[in-house]
Structures are given as C-alpha cells and as structure tokens.
Amino acid sequence: MAPRKRRGGGKKPDEERSPAVDEEPAAAAPAVSVAYSEPLREVAQAEEEEEAADAGGDGDDEDDTAPAGSRFLEELEGNPIVVNNYSWPDIKHTLDDSIRRILVDDWHYAENHSHTDRRLLLGYSACMVSVAATAYSFLVPFEASRWAIVCGVAAYLVLNTAMVLYALLVERDCVFVGVKRDPLHMDPDQKITVSTEVDRIKAEYTFRMQFAPALRVASGGAGGGKASVVVTRSVGEWFDVEGEFAADRFLADVAAALQGGEKTE
C-alpha cells in the first residue's frame, strides 16, 4: 500500500503561521519601554541629587562652629594625646592646656600672664628673703644675726601664705585670661576669662567663659551673645576607653561656646 500524502502541499505547521503575528509585539515593546523609562530615570536622578545636597548641607552645618584649618588639630595630627583614664590630674591638665592652645592658635587671643606673674613674684620674693637671711647668718655671729633670721623666717611665711591665698581666693579655677584687639582699633578690646573644674563623682568637666565688655566673637564683629557661657560635658565624650583624646570633638565644643551658647545635641 502506498503512503498517504499530506494535504496542503507538504507545508510544515510553522510555515502556516502568519509572520505579522510575531513581528507586531516585537515592534511595540521598545516603544512602551522608552515611553515610561525615561521619566522614571529623571525622577530617580532628581531624588539622588536632592539627597546628596541634603547630606552635604548637614555636614557643612556641623563644621560651621570650628575654624577652618585649625592649627591645634594640625599639631596633634599623627601625634595624638593619650592619658590615663584613672588620673584626674592628667585629664584636667590635658583639657586646660587644650583650651589655651585653641584660644591662642585658632582664635588669636593674646594670653595675659598676670596671675602667673604675681604668684611668681611672691614665690621668688620669699626665696630671696630666705637666701638673704641664711647668707647673713653665715657672715655675722648668731647673737648679732638672730633677729635678722627671725625677720627672714617671718617674711618667708608671710609671702608664702600670700601666694597660697592669692591662688585660692583670687585666681581660683582660672586657667586662661586673654585679650583680642581689633586691628583697626575701632572696637574695644575683647577680654576673655576661662575657669574650669572637674566633678570626679559624675566624671564631668565644666569650663566657664566670661567675656568683657561683651561677647564679641568670630572675626572682630560685635556680638549680642551672653556675657558668660558655661559648658558641662562628660569626659567620656573627649576620651575613648584607651585614653586617646578626641581633639576634634573638644574643639567643636569650645568653638560653639565661643560663638555664644552651649552646643546642643
């Protein structure tokens, strides 16, 4: 028996399909993707630019209080300060000395050493009196020099007592007295007095800035800020567990206080 022939001239099933059915979706697909992808891409780029601008603006606001190109930070770069976290004298001395360096190097205050000069004057005077009385006792017999020795000992005690009382009652917790003069001599001198104290129980450090005749900060401009600014912080904000000093954070707090108020977080 002879095999039967396939109807339709032996065409395959794929050849019977119309090519228009396959070509129409392929041509329409790019048009749809182009029409909707371009606006979405522009919206996404606009959102990214806004987020970047917001992030940049926040960073600039945080750095507004610190002077650009701080000499204080440059000196400590590569040579950080490390203290013993259990030694309060080391911690206080580090913070007190940092305030002096910031005010002199970055804010251009001229330090007034009047307190130190007066204490040195009293101390050296006491030493000179004792040396003179001792030398006189070697040159003159005791019977003739005993009253001079008594006067020398009394003067030594009085001068030393005066030096101690001056440090306790007058100088007290003052660590810096400085003056900033206007280069044009149009504004009065800006005087600043800084005093500090440490609360060992709460582990807090407090520095107080007093300005006279008024708070004038930044580049010689007159300011209407407070006449006295007090800032209290935990020492843990400026020292890590290893005792390394975070100079940039301390500089930001001091700069914020100089600009007229406590730094709020």
CSV table of C-alpha atoms in Angstrom, one decimal:
chain,number,residue,atom,x,y,z
A,1,MET,CA,0.0,0.0,0.0
A,2,ALA,CA,1.4,3.4,-0.9
A,3,PRO,CA,1.8,6.1,1.9
A,4,ARG,CA,-0.7,8.8,2.0
A,5,LYS,CA,0.4,12.3,1.1
A,6,ARG,CA,-0.1,15.2,3.5
A,7,ARG,CA,-2.7,17.8,2.5
A,8,GLY,CA,-1.6,21.3,1.7
A,9,GLY,CA,1.4,20.6,-0.4
A,10,GLY,CA,3.5,19.3,2.4
A,11,LYS,CA,3.9,22.6,4.2
A,12,LYS,CA,5.2,22.4,7.8
A,13,PRO,CA,3.0,23.8,10.6
A,14,ASP,CA,5.4,26.7,11.4
A,15,GLU,CA,5.2,27.9,7.8
A,16,GLU,CA,1.4,28.1,8.1
A,17,ARG,CA,1.7,30.8,10.8
A,18,SER,CA,1.4,34.4,9.7
A,19,PRO,CA,4.6,36.4,10.2
A,20,ALA,CA,2.6,39.5,11.2
A,21,VAL,CA,1.6,37.9,14.5
A,22,ASP,CA,5.2,37.6,15.6
A,23,GLU,CA,6.5,40.9,14.3
A,24,GLU,CA,3.9,43.2,15.9
A,25,PRO,CA,4.7,42.6,19.7
A,26,ALA,CA,8.4,42.9,18.9
A,27,ALA,CA,8.0,46.3,17.3
A,28,ALA,CA,5.6,47.6,20.0
A,29,ALA,CA,7.8,46.6,23.1
A,30,PRO,CA,10.6,49.1,22.7
A,31,ALA,CA,8.1,52.0,22.3
A,32,VAL,CA,6.5,51.2,25.6
A,33,SER,CA,9.8,50.8,27.5
A,34,VAL,CA,11.2,54.1,26.1
A,35,ALA,CA,8.0,56.0,26.9
A,36,TYR,CA,8.0,55.0,30.6
A,37,SER,CA,11.7,54.5,31.5
A,38,GLU,CA,12.9,58.0,30.6
A,39,PRO,CA,10.7,59.9,33.0
A,40,LEU,CA,11.3,57.4,35.8
A,41,ARG,CA,15.1,57.7,35.3
A,42,GLU,CA,14.9,61.5,35.5
A,43,VAL,CA,12.8,61.4,38.7
A,44,ALA,CA,15.3,59.0,40.3
A,45,GLN,CA,18.3,61.2,39.4
A,46,ALA,CA,16.5,64.2,40.8
A,47,GLU,CA,15.9,62.4,44.1
A,48,GLU,CA,19.5,61.3,44.3
A,49,GLU,CA,20.7,64.9,43.7
A,50,GLU,CA,18.4,66.2,46.5
A,51,GLU,CA,19.7,63.5,49.0
A,52,ALA,CA,23.3,64.4,48.1
A,53,ALA,CA,22.6,68.1,48.6
A,54,ASP,CA,20.9,67.5,52.0
A,55,ALA,CA,23.8,65.3,53.2
A,56,GLY,CA,26.3,67.9,52.1
A,57,GLY,CA,24.4,70.7,53.8
A,58,ASP,CA,24.2,68.8,57.1
A,59,GLY,CA,27.9,68.2,57.1
A,60,ASP,CA,28.6,71.9,56.5
A,61,ASP,CA,26.4,72.9,59.4
A,62,GLU,CA,28.3,70.7,61.8
A,63,ASP,CA,31.6,72.3,60.8
A,64,ASP,CA,30.4,75.9,60.9
A,65,THR,CA,31.5,76.3,64.6
A,66,ALA,CA,35.0,75.1,64.1
A,67,PRO,CA,37.6,77.4,62.4
A,68,ALA,CA,38.9,76.2,59.1
A,69,GLY,CA,42.5,74.9,59.1
A,70,SER,CA,42.8,74.6,62.8
A,71,ARG,CA,46.5,74.8,63.9
A,72,PHE,CA,45.5,73.0,67.1
A,73,LEU,CA,44.4,69.9,65.1
A,74,GLU,CA,47.4,70.2,62.7
A,75,GLU,CA,49.8,70.0,65.6
A,76,LEU,CA,48.1,66.9,67.0
A,77,GLU,CA,47.8,65.2,63.6
A,78,GLY,CA,49.9,62.0,63.7
A,79,ASN,CA,50.8,62.6,67.4
A,80,PRO,CA,47.6,62.0,69.4
A,81,ILE,CA,47.4,62.7,73.2
A,82,VAL,CA,46.9,59.6,75.3
A,83,VAL,CA,46.2,59.9,79.1
A,84,ASN,CA,45.5,57.6,81.9
A,85,ASN,CA,41.7,57.5,82.3
A,86,TYR,CA,42.1,56.9,86.0
A,87,SER,CA,44.3,60.0,86.6
A,88,TRP,CA,42.1,63.1,87.0
A,89,PRO,CA,45.1,65.5,87.2
A,90,ASP,CA,46.2,64.3,83.8
A,91,ILE,CA,42.7,64.6,82.3
A,92,LYS,CA,42.2,68.1,83.7
A,93,HIS,CA,45.7,69.3,82.6
A,94,THR,CA,45.1,68.0,79.1
A,95,LEU,CA,41.8,69.8,78.7
A,96,ASP,CA,43.0,73.0,80.3
A,97,ASP,CA,46.1,73.1,78.1
A,98,SER,CA,43.9,72.4,75.0
A,99,ILE,CA,41.7,75.4,75.8
A,100,ARG,CA,44.7,77.6,76.0
A,101,ARG,CA,46.1,76.4,72.7
A,102,ILE,CA,42.7,76.7,70.9
A,103,LEU,CA,42.2,80.3,72.1
A,104,VAL,CA,45.8,81.3,71.2
A,105,ASP,CA,46.4,79.4,68.0
A,106,ASP,CA,42.9,79.3,66.4
A,107,TRP,CA,41.1,82.3,67.8
A,108,HIS,CA,44.1,84.6,68.1
A,109,TYR,CA,43.8,85.7,71.7
A,110,ALA,CA,46.9,87.1,73.4
A,111,GLU,CA,47.3,85.4,76.7
A,112,ASN,CA,47.6,87.6,79.8
A,113,HIS,CA,50.0,86.0,82.4
A,114,SER,CA,49.2,88.4,85.2
A,115,HIS,CA,48.1,85.7,87.6
A,116,THR,CA,51.2,83.6,87.0
A,117,ASP,CA,53.4,86.7,87.2
A,118,ARG,CA,52.0,87.7,90.6
A,119,ARG,CA,52.4,84.2,92.0
A,120,LEU,CA,56.0,84.0,90.7
A,121,LEU,CA,56.7,87.4,92.3
A,122,LEU,CA,55.5,86.3,95.7
A,123,GLY,CA,57.3,83.0,95.5
A,124,TYR,CA,60.7,84.4,94.3
A,125,SER,CA,60.4,87.2,96.9
A,126,ALA,CA,60.0,84.6,99.6
A,127,CYS,CA,63.0,82.6,98.3
A,128,MET,CA,65.2,85.7,98.1
A,129,VAL,CA,64.3,86.7,101.7
A,130,SER,CA,65.2,83.2,102.9
A,131,VAL,CA,68.5,83.2,101.0
A,132,ALA,CA,69.4,86.7,102.3
A,133,ALA,CA,68.7,85.7,105.9
A,134,THR,CA,70.8,82.5,105.5
A,135,ALA,CA,73.7,84.3,104.0
A,136,TYR,CA,73.6,87.0,106.7
A,137,SER,CA,73.7,84.3,109.4
A,138,PHE,CA,77.0,82.9,107.9
A,139,LEU,CA,78.6,86.3,107.8
A,140,VAL,CA,77.5,87.6,111.2
A,141,PRO,CA,77.7,85.7,114.5
A,142,PHE,CA,74.5,84.2,115.7
A,143,GLU,CA,73.9,86.5,118.6
A,144,ALA,CA,74.1,89.5,116.3
A,145,SER,CA,72.1,88.0,113.4
A,146,ARG,CA,69.3,86.1,115.2
A,147,TRP,CA,66.8,88.9,114.9
A,148,ALA,CA,67.6,89.2,111.2
A,149,ILE,CA,67.0,85.4,110.9
A,150,VAL,CA,63.7,85.7,112.8
A,151,CYS,CA,62.5,88.5,110.5
A,152,GLY,CA,63.6,86.5,107.4
A,153,VAL,CA,61.6,83.4,108.5
A,154,ALA,CA,58.6,85.6,109.3
A,155,ALA,CA,58.8,87.3,105.9
A,156,TYR,CA,59.1,83.9,104.2
A,157,LEU,CA,56.0,82.6,105.9
A,158,VAL,CA,54.0,85.8,105.1
A,159,LEU,CA,55.0,85.8,101.4
A,160,ASN,CA,54.2,82.1,101.0
A,161,THR,CA,50.9,82.5,102.8
A,162,ALA,CA,50.1,85.4,100.5
A,163,MET,CA,50.9,83.3,97.4
A,164,VAL,CA,48.7,80.4,98.6
A,165,LEU,CA,45.8,82.8,99.5
A,166,TYR,CA,46.1,84.5,96.1
A,167,ALA,CA,45.8,81.2,94.3
A,168,LEU,CA,42.8,80.1,96.4
A,169,LEU,CA,40.8,83.3,96.6
A,170,VAL,CA,41.8,85.4,93.6
A,171,GLU,CA,43.0,83.1,90.8
A,172,ARG,CA,40.9,80.1,92.0
A,173,ASP,CA,40.0,77.9,88.9
A,174,CYS,CA,41.1,80.4,86.3
A,175,VAL,CA,43.2,78.7,83.6
A,176,PHE,CA,43.3,81.4,80.9
A,177,VAL,CA,43.0,85.2,80.6
A,178,GLY,CA,43.3,86.6,77.1
A,179,VAL,CA,42.7,89.7,75.1
A,180,LYS,CA,41.9,90.1,71.4
A,181,ARG,CA,42.5,93.6,69.9
A,182,ASP,CA,40.8,95.0,66.9
A,183,PRO,CA,43.4,95.6,64.1
A,184,LEU,CA,41.6,98.7,63.1
A,185,HIS,CA,41.2,100.0,66.7
A,186,MET,CA,37.6,100.7,66.1
A,187,ASP,CA,36.1,98.2,68.7
A,188,PRO,CA,37.1,97.9,72.3
A,189,ASP,CA,39.4,95.0,73.3
A,190,GLN,CA,37.8,91.7,73.7
A,191,LYS,CA,38.7,90.1,77.1
A,192,ILE,CA,38.0,86.5,77.9
A,193,THR,CA,38.5,84.6,81.2
A,194,VAL,CA,38.2,80.9,81.3
A,195,SER,CA,37.8,78.8,84.5
A,196,THR,CA,37.4,75.1,84.8
A,197,GLU,CA,36.5,72.4,87.3
A,198,VAL,CA,36.2,68.6,87.4
A,199,ASP,CA,33.4,66.6,89.1
A,200,ARG,CA,35.1,63.3,89.9
A,201,ILE,CA,31.8,61.7,91.1
A,202,LYS,CA,29.9,62.4,87.9
A,203,ALA,CA,33.0,62.2,85.7
A,204,GLU,CA,32.2,65.6,84.2
A,205,TYR,CA,34.3,68.6,83.1
A,206,THR,CA,33.0,72.1,83.2
A,207,PHE,CA,34.5,75.2,81.6
A,208,ARG,CA,33.1,78.7,82.0
A,209,MET,CA,33.9,81.6,79.7
A,210,GLN,CA,33.4,85.2,80.8
A,211,PHE,CA,33.6,87.9,78.2
A,212,ALA,CA,34.1,91.6,78.8
A,213,PRO,CA,32.8,94.2,78.0
A,214,ALA,CA,30.5,92.0,75.9
A,215,LEU,CA,30.7,88.7,73.9
A,216,ARG,CA,32.4,89.5,70.7
A,217,VAL,CA,33.4,86.5,68.7
A,218,ALA,CA,34.4,85.4,65.2
A,219,SER,CA,36.3,88.0,63.1
A,220,GLY,CA,36.1,91.0,65.4
A,221,GLY,CA,32.4,91.6,64.9
A,222,ALA,CA,30.2,92.7,67.7
A,223,GLY,CA,28.0,90.0,69.1
A,224,GLY,CA,24.9,90.1,71.2
A,225,GLY,CA,25.6,86.9,73.0
A,226,LYS,CA,25.8,86.1,76.6
A,227,ALA,CA,28.4,87.6,78.9
A,228,SER,CA,29.1,84.2,80.4
A,229,VAL,CA,28.9,80.8,78.9
A,230,VAL,CA,29.1,77.5,80.8
A,231,VAL,CA,29.6,74.1,79.2
A,232,THR,CA,29.5,70.8,81.0
A,233,ARG,CA,30.3,67.5,79.3
A,234,SER,CA,31.2,64.0,80.4
A,235,VAL,CA,34.9,63.3,79.9
A,236,GLY,CA,33.9,60.2,78.0
A,237,GLU,CA,32.9,62.4,75.1
A,238,TRP,CA,36.5,63.5,74.7
A,239,PHE,CA,38.4,60.4,75.7
A,240,ASP,CA,37.9,56.8,74.5
A,241,VAL,CA,38.5,53.7,76.5
A,242,GLU,CA,42.2,53.7,75.6
A,243,GLY,CA,42.6,57.3,76.9
A,244,GLU,CA,43.1,58.8,73.5
A,245,PHE,CA,42.0,62.4,73.3
A,246,ALA,CA,39.3,63.3,70.7
A,247,ALA,CA,40.7,66.8,69.9
A,248,ASP,CA,38.2,67.5,67.1
A,249,ARG,CA,35.2,67.0,69.4
A,250,PHE,CA,36.7,69.2,72.1
A,251,LEU,CA,37.5,71.9,69.5
A,252,ALA,CA,33.9,71.8,68.3
A,253,ASP,CA,32.5,72.3,71.9
A,254,VAL,CA,34.9,75.2,72.6
A,255,ALA,CA,34.1,76.8,69.3
A,256,ALA,CA,30.4,76.5,70.0
A,257,ALA,CA,30.9,78.1,73.4
A,258,LEU,CA,32.8,81.0,71.8
A,259,GLN,CA,30.0,81.6,69.4
A,260,GLY,CA,27.7,82.4,72.3
A,261,GLY,CA,26.0,79.4,73.7
A,262,GLU,CA,26.1,75.8,74.7
A,263,LYS,CA,26.4,73.2,72.0
A,264,THR,CA,23.1,71.2,71.9
A,265,GLU,CA,23.0,67.7,70.5
